[in-house]
PDB file of C-alpha atoms in Angstrom:
ATOM      1  CA  GLY A  21      59.196 -17.290  53.023  1.00  0.00           C
ATOM      2  CA  LEU A  22      59.009 -13.630  52.048  1.00  0.00           C
ATOM      3  CA  MET A  23      57.491 -14.303  48.618  1.00  0.00           C
ATOM      4  CA  ALA A  24      54.762 -16.437  50.170  1.00  0.00           C
ATOM      5  CA  LYS A  25      53.908 -13.658  52.636  1.00  0.00           C
ATOM      6  CA  SER A  26      53.862 -11.023  49.908  1.00  0.00           C
ATOM      7  CA  LYS A  27      51.646 -13.294  47.783  1.00  0.00           C
ATOM      8  CA  ARG A  28      49.225 -13.740  50.702  1.00  0.00           C
ATOM      9  CA  ILE A  29      49.020  -9.971  51.213  1.00  0.00           C
ATOM     10  CA  GLY A  30      48.406  -9.505  47.479  1.00  0.00           C
ATOM     11  CA  THR A  31      45.745 -12.207  47.356  1.00  0.00           C
ATOM     12  CA  ALA A  32      43.943 -10.708  50.366  1.00  0.00           C
ATOM     13  CA  ALA A  33      43.919  -7.257  48.743  1.00  0.00           C
ATOM     14  CA  GLU A  34      42.654  -8.616  45.402  1.00  0.00           C
ATOM     15  CA  SER A  35      39.882 -10.563  47.160  1.00  0.00           C
ATOM     16  CA  ALA A  36      38.887  -7.496  49.208  1.00  0.00           C
ATOM     17  CA  LEU A  37      38.741  -5.393  46.026  1.00  0.00           C
ATOM     18  CA  VAL A  38      36.602  -7.973  44.196  1.00  0.00           C
ATOM     19  CA  ARG A  39      34.240  -8.188  47.188  1.00  0.00           C
ATOM     20  CA  TYR A  40      33.900  -4.413  47.314  1.00  0.00           C
ATOM     21  CA  LEU A  41      33.309  -4.033  43.563  1.00  0.00           C
ATOM     22  CA  THR A  42      30.785  -6.892  43.607  1.00  0.00           C
ATOM     23  CA  ASP A  43      28.950  -5.316  46.572  1.00  0.00           C
ATOM     24  CA  GLN A  44      28.748  -2.131  44.474  1.00  0.00           C
ATOM     25  CA  GLY A  45      26.964  -4.112  41.750  1.00  0.00           C
ATOM     26  CA  LEU A  46      29.900  -4.589  39.380  1.00  0.00           C
ATOM     27  CA  ASN A  47      30.871  -7.848  37.678  1.00  0.00           C
ATOM     28  CA  ALA A  48      34.384  -8.296  39.067  1.00  0.00           C
ATOM     29  CA  ARG A  49      36.606 -11.355  39.343  1.00  0.00           C
ATOM     30  CA  ARG A  50      40.145 -12.253  40.232  1.00  0.00           C
ATOM     31  CA  VAL A  51      42.271 -13.335  37.286  1.00  0.00           C
ATOM     32  CA  ALA A  52      43.944 -16.724  37.488  1.00  0.00           C
ATOM     33  CA  LEU A  53      47.443 -16.862  36.037  1.00  0.00           C
ATOM     34  CA  ALA A  54      46.932 -18.470  32.655  1.00  0.00           C
ATOM     35  CA  GLY A  55      49.813 -18.830  30.258  1.00  0.00           C
ATOM     36  CA  VAL A  56      52.872 -16.640  30.010  1.00  0.00           C
ATOM     37  CA  LEU A  57      51.217 -13.261  29.581  1.00  0.00           C
ATOM     38  CA  ASP A  58      50.070 -11.491  32.744  1.00  0.00           C
ATOM     39  CA  GLU A  59      46.534 -10.156  32.266  1.00  0.00           C
ATOM     40  CA  GLY A  60      46.290  -8.215  35.531  1.00  0.00           C
ATOM     41  CA  ASP A  61      44.917  -9.129  38.955  1.00  0.00           C
ATOM     42  CA  VAL A  62      41.237  -8.218  38.702  1.00  0.00           C
ATOM     43  CA  HIS A  63      38.895  -7.852  35.730  1.00  0.00           C
ATOM     44  CA  VAL A  64      35.674  -5.875  35.787  1.00  0.00           C
ATOM     45  CA  ILE A  65      33.385  -6.925  32.931  1.00  0.00           C
ATOM     46  CA  SER A  66      30.926  -4.450  31.420  1.00  0.00           C
ATOM     47  CA  ARG A  67      27.473  -5.340  30.183  1.00  0.00           C
ATOM     48  CA  ARG A  68      28.852  -5.321  26.626  1.00  0.00           C
ATOM     49  CA  GLY A  69      31.736  -7.619  27.551  1.00  0.00           C
ATOM     50  CA  ARG A  70      34.387  -4.912  27.774  1.00  0.00           C
ATOM     51  CA  VAL A  71      37.114  -5.423  30.382  1.00  0.00           C
ATOM     52  CA  ALA A  72      38.624  -2.952  32.846  1.00  0.00           C
ATOM     53  CA  VAL A  73      42.029  -4.460  33.670  1.00  0.00           C
ATOM     54  CA  ILE A  74      43.188  -3.772  37.230  1.00  0.00           C
ATOM     55  CA  GLU A  75      46.659  -4.223  38.676  1.00  0.00           C
ATOM     56  CA  VAL A  76      46.500  -4.281  42.494  1.00  0.00           C
ATOM     57  CA  LYS A  77      49.381  -3.207  44.741  1.00  0.00           C
ATOM     58  CA  SER A  78      49.268  -3.711  48.491  1.00  0.00           C
ATOM     59  CA  GLY A  79      51.617  -4.101  51.407  1.00  0.00           C
ATOM     60  CA  LYS A  80      54.119  -1.525  52.667  1.00  0.00           C
ATOM     61  CA  GLN A  81      55.353  -0.509  49.219  1.00  0.00           C
ATOM     62  CA  SER A  82      51.910   0.628  48.050  1.00  0.00           C
ATOM     63  CA  GLU A  83      51.437   3.012  50.955  1.00  0.00           C
ATOM     64  CA  HIS A  84      54.091   5.585  50.026  1.00  0.00           C
ATOM     65  CA  PRO A  85      55.280   4.813  46.494  1.00  0.00           C
ATOM     66  CA  SER A  86      57.751   7.127  44.791  1.00  0.00           C
ATOM     67  CA  HIS A  87      56.641   8.664  41.486  1.00  0.00           C
ATOM     68  CA  GLU A  88      59.024   6.278  39.704  1.00  0.00           C
ATOM     69  CA  LYS A  89      57.551   3.262  41.484  1.00  0.00           C
ATOM     70  CA  ARG A  90      54.000   4.341  40.709  1.00  0.00           C
ATOM     71  CA  ARG A  91      54.906   4.964  37.056  1.00  0.00           C
ATOM     72  CA  GLY A  92      56.467   1.489  36.853  1.00  0.00           C
ATOM     73  CA  TRP A  93      53.303  -0.092  38.247  1.00  0.00           C
ATOM     74  CA  TRP A  94      51.213   1.962  35.824  1.00  0.00           C
ATOM     75  CA  ASP A  95      53.309   0.709  32.889  1.00  0.00           C
ATOM     76  CA  GLU A  96      52.708  -2.829  34.184  1.00  0.00           C
ATOM     77  CA  ALA A  97      48.925  -2.221  34.210  1.00  0.00           C
ATOM     78  CA  VAL A  98      49.082  -0.920  30.629  1.00  0.00           C
ATOM     79  CA  ARG A  99      51.063  -3.981  29.449  1.00  0.00           C
ATOM     80  CA  GLU A 100      48.552  -6.298  31.129  1.00  0.00           C
ATOM     81  CA  SER A 101      45.691  -4.476  29.446  1.00  0.00           C
ATOM     82  CA  VAL A 102      47.414  -4.969  26.069  1.00  0.00           C
ATOM     83  CA  ASN A 103      47.807  -8.688  26.897  1.00  0.00           C
ATOM     84  CA  VAL A 104      44.043  -8.976  27.447  1.00  0.00           C
ATOM     85  CA  GLY A 105      43.566  -7.963  23.822  1.00  0.00           C
ATOM     86  CA  ALA A 106      40.643  -6.458  21.962  1.00  0.00           C
ATOM     87  CA  ALA A 107      38.147  -6.695  24.836  1.00  0.00           C
ATOM     88  CA  ALA A 108      40.299  -4.498  27.096  1.00  0.00           C
ATOM     89  CA  ASP A 109      38.754  -1.101  27.770  1.00  0.00           C
ATOM     90  CA  VAL A 110      40.952   0.664  30.325  1.00  0.00           C
ATOM     91  CA  PRO A 111      43.979  -0.165  32.466  1.00  0.00           C
ATOM     92  CA  ILE A 112      43.702   0.799  36.140  1.00  0.00           C
ATOM     93  CA  LEU A 113      46.213   0.648  38.982  1.00  0.00           C
ATOM     94  CA  VAL A 114      44.750   0.207  42.477  1.00  0.00           C
ATOM     95  CA  MET A 115      46.918   0.854  45.538  1.00  0.00           C
ATOM     96  CA  LYS A 116      45.859  -0.072  49.047  1.00  0.00           C
ATOM     97  CA  ARG A 117      46.108   2.898  51.392  1.00  0.00           C
ATOM     98  CA  ARG A 118      47.827   2.898  54.733  1.00  0.00           C
ATOM     99  CA  GLY A 119      45.335   2.286  57.533  1.00  0.00           C
ATOM    100  CA  SER A 120      42.618   1.311  55.047  1.00  0.00           C
ATOM    101  CA  GLY A 121      41.900  -2.387  55.231  1.00  0.00           C
ATOM    102  CA  ALA A 122      39.324  -4.652  53.625  1.00  0.00           C
ATOM    103  CA  ALA A 123      36.546  -2.679  55.325  1.00  0.00           C
ATOM    104  CA  SER A 124      37.435   0.559  53.533  1.00  0.00           C
ATOM    105  CA  VAL A 125      38.390  -0.448  49.993  1.00  0.00           C
ATOM    106  CA  GLY A 126      36.434   2.551  48.675  1.00  0.00           C
ATOM    107  CA  ASP A 127      39.158   4.764  50.176  1.00  0.00           C
ATOM    108  CA  TRP A 128      42.019   2.993  48.382  1.00  0.00           C
ATOM    109  CA  TRP A 129      43.670   4.829  45.488  1.00  0.00           C
ATOM    110  CA  ALA A 130      42.924   4.171  41.839  1.00  0.00           C
ATOM    111  CA  VAL A 131      45.314   5.530  39.211  1.00  0.00           C
ATOM    112  CA  ILE A 132      43.895   6.011  35.722  1.00  0.00           C
ATOM    113  CA  ASP A 133      44.781   7.952  32.597  1.00  0.00           C
ATOM    114  CA  TYR A 134      42.843  11.232  32.460  1.00  0.00           C
ATOM    115  CA  ASP A 135      41.594  10.519  28.929  1.00  0.00           C
ATOM    116  CA  ASP A 136      40.385   7.061  30.000  1.00  0.00           C
ATOM    117  CA  LEU A 137      38.538   8.604  32.949  1.00  0.00           C
ATOM    118  CA  MET A 138      36.830  11.093  30.628  1.00  0.00           C
ATOM    119  CA  PHE A 139      36.029   8.202  28.260  1.00  0.00           C
ATOM    120  CA  LEU A 140      34.323   6.317  31.110  1.00  0.00           C
ATOM    121  CA  PHE A 141      32.231   9.426  31.767  1.00  0.00           C
ATOM    122  CA  GLY A 142      31.040   9.406  28.169  1.00  0.00           C
ATOM    123  CA  GLY A 143      33.763  11.394  26.423  1.00  0.00           C
ATOM    124  CA  GLN A 144      35.724  10.617  23.290  1.00  0.00           C
ATOM    125  CA  VAL A 145      38.506   8.060  23.243  1.00  0.00           C
ATOM    126  CA  GLY A 146      41.647  10.118  23.827  1.00  0.00           C
ATOM    127  CA  ILE A 147      45.273   9.542  22.984  1.00  0.00           C
ATOM    128  CA  GLY A 148      46.526   9.311  26.541  1.00  0.00           C
ATOM    129  CA  GLY A 149      46.681  12.089  29.073  1.00  0.00           C
ATOM    130  CA  PRO A 150      48.261  12.648  32.472  1.00  0.00           C
ATOM    131  CA  LEU A 151      47.722  10.097  35.206  1.00  0.00           C
ATOM    132  CA  VAL A 152      45.145  11.015  37.810  1.00  0.00           C
ATOM    133  CA  GLN A 153      44.618   9.449  41.218  1.00  0.00           C
ATOM    134  CA  ILE A 154      41.073   9.074  42.561  1.00  0.00           C
ATOM    135  CA  THR A 155      39.479   6.877  45.214  1.00  0.00           C
ATOM    136  CA  VAL A 156      38.225   3.404  44.331  1.00  0.00           C
ATOM    137  CA  GLY A 157      34.774   4.667  45.389  1.00  0.00           C
ATOM    138  CA  ASP A 158      34.930   7.359  42.691  1.00  0.00           C
ATOM    139  CA  LEU A 159      36.269   4.801  40.206  1.00  0.00           C
ATOM    140  CA  VAL A 160      33.120   2.719  40.797  1.00  0.00           C
ATOM    141  CA  SER A 161      30.963   5.729  39.816  1.00  0.00           C
ATOM    142  CA  ALA A 162      32.960   6.169  36.611  1.00  0.00           C
ATOM    143  CA  LEU A 163      32.727   2.458  35.694  1.00  0.00           C
ATOM    144  CA  LYS A 164      28.966   2.481  36.302  1.00  0.00           C
ATOM    145  CA  ARG A 165      28.557   5.526  34.066  1.00  0.00           C
ATOM    146  CA  ALA A 166      30.357   3.574  31.339  1.00  0.00           C
ATOM    147  CA  GLY A 167      27.974   0.615  31.496  1.00  0.00           C
ATOM    148  CA  TYR A 168      29.925  -1.609  33.874  1.00  0.00           C
TER     149      TYR A 168
END
């Protein structure tokens, strides 16, 4: 049915993201549903055991989301990061881009809090800034700078 198809699309996108991040030298894995609390779709583990918690959106809805839709997904990513607990570093929302398949994951969009992005680049921990949208390729650079 429809749910099964949507699940397949989601699984394919998560797997493509993990493959891309791994090829870039990051320690990334898909998250199996364990227990009641959703802990995101993909975790990237830093060398110190910190976790970047990624919520992945794909399919038609991710290609032209309204601001409200994107904000709702962002809130979901933040909740999942909280569910991960003390090891969680930053929540990230990744959205597959139209016309960008598994071969061009680096061109997909990553949404991150501005303060968290600055933190990854070696800044202070902030209190939460505006959301910024960068490519997954640029996100990889930021994660590497932060010891991922």
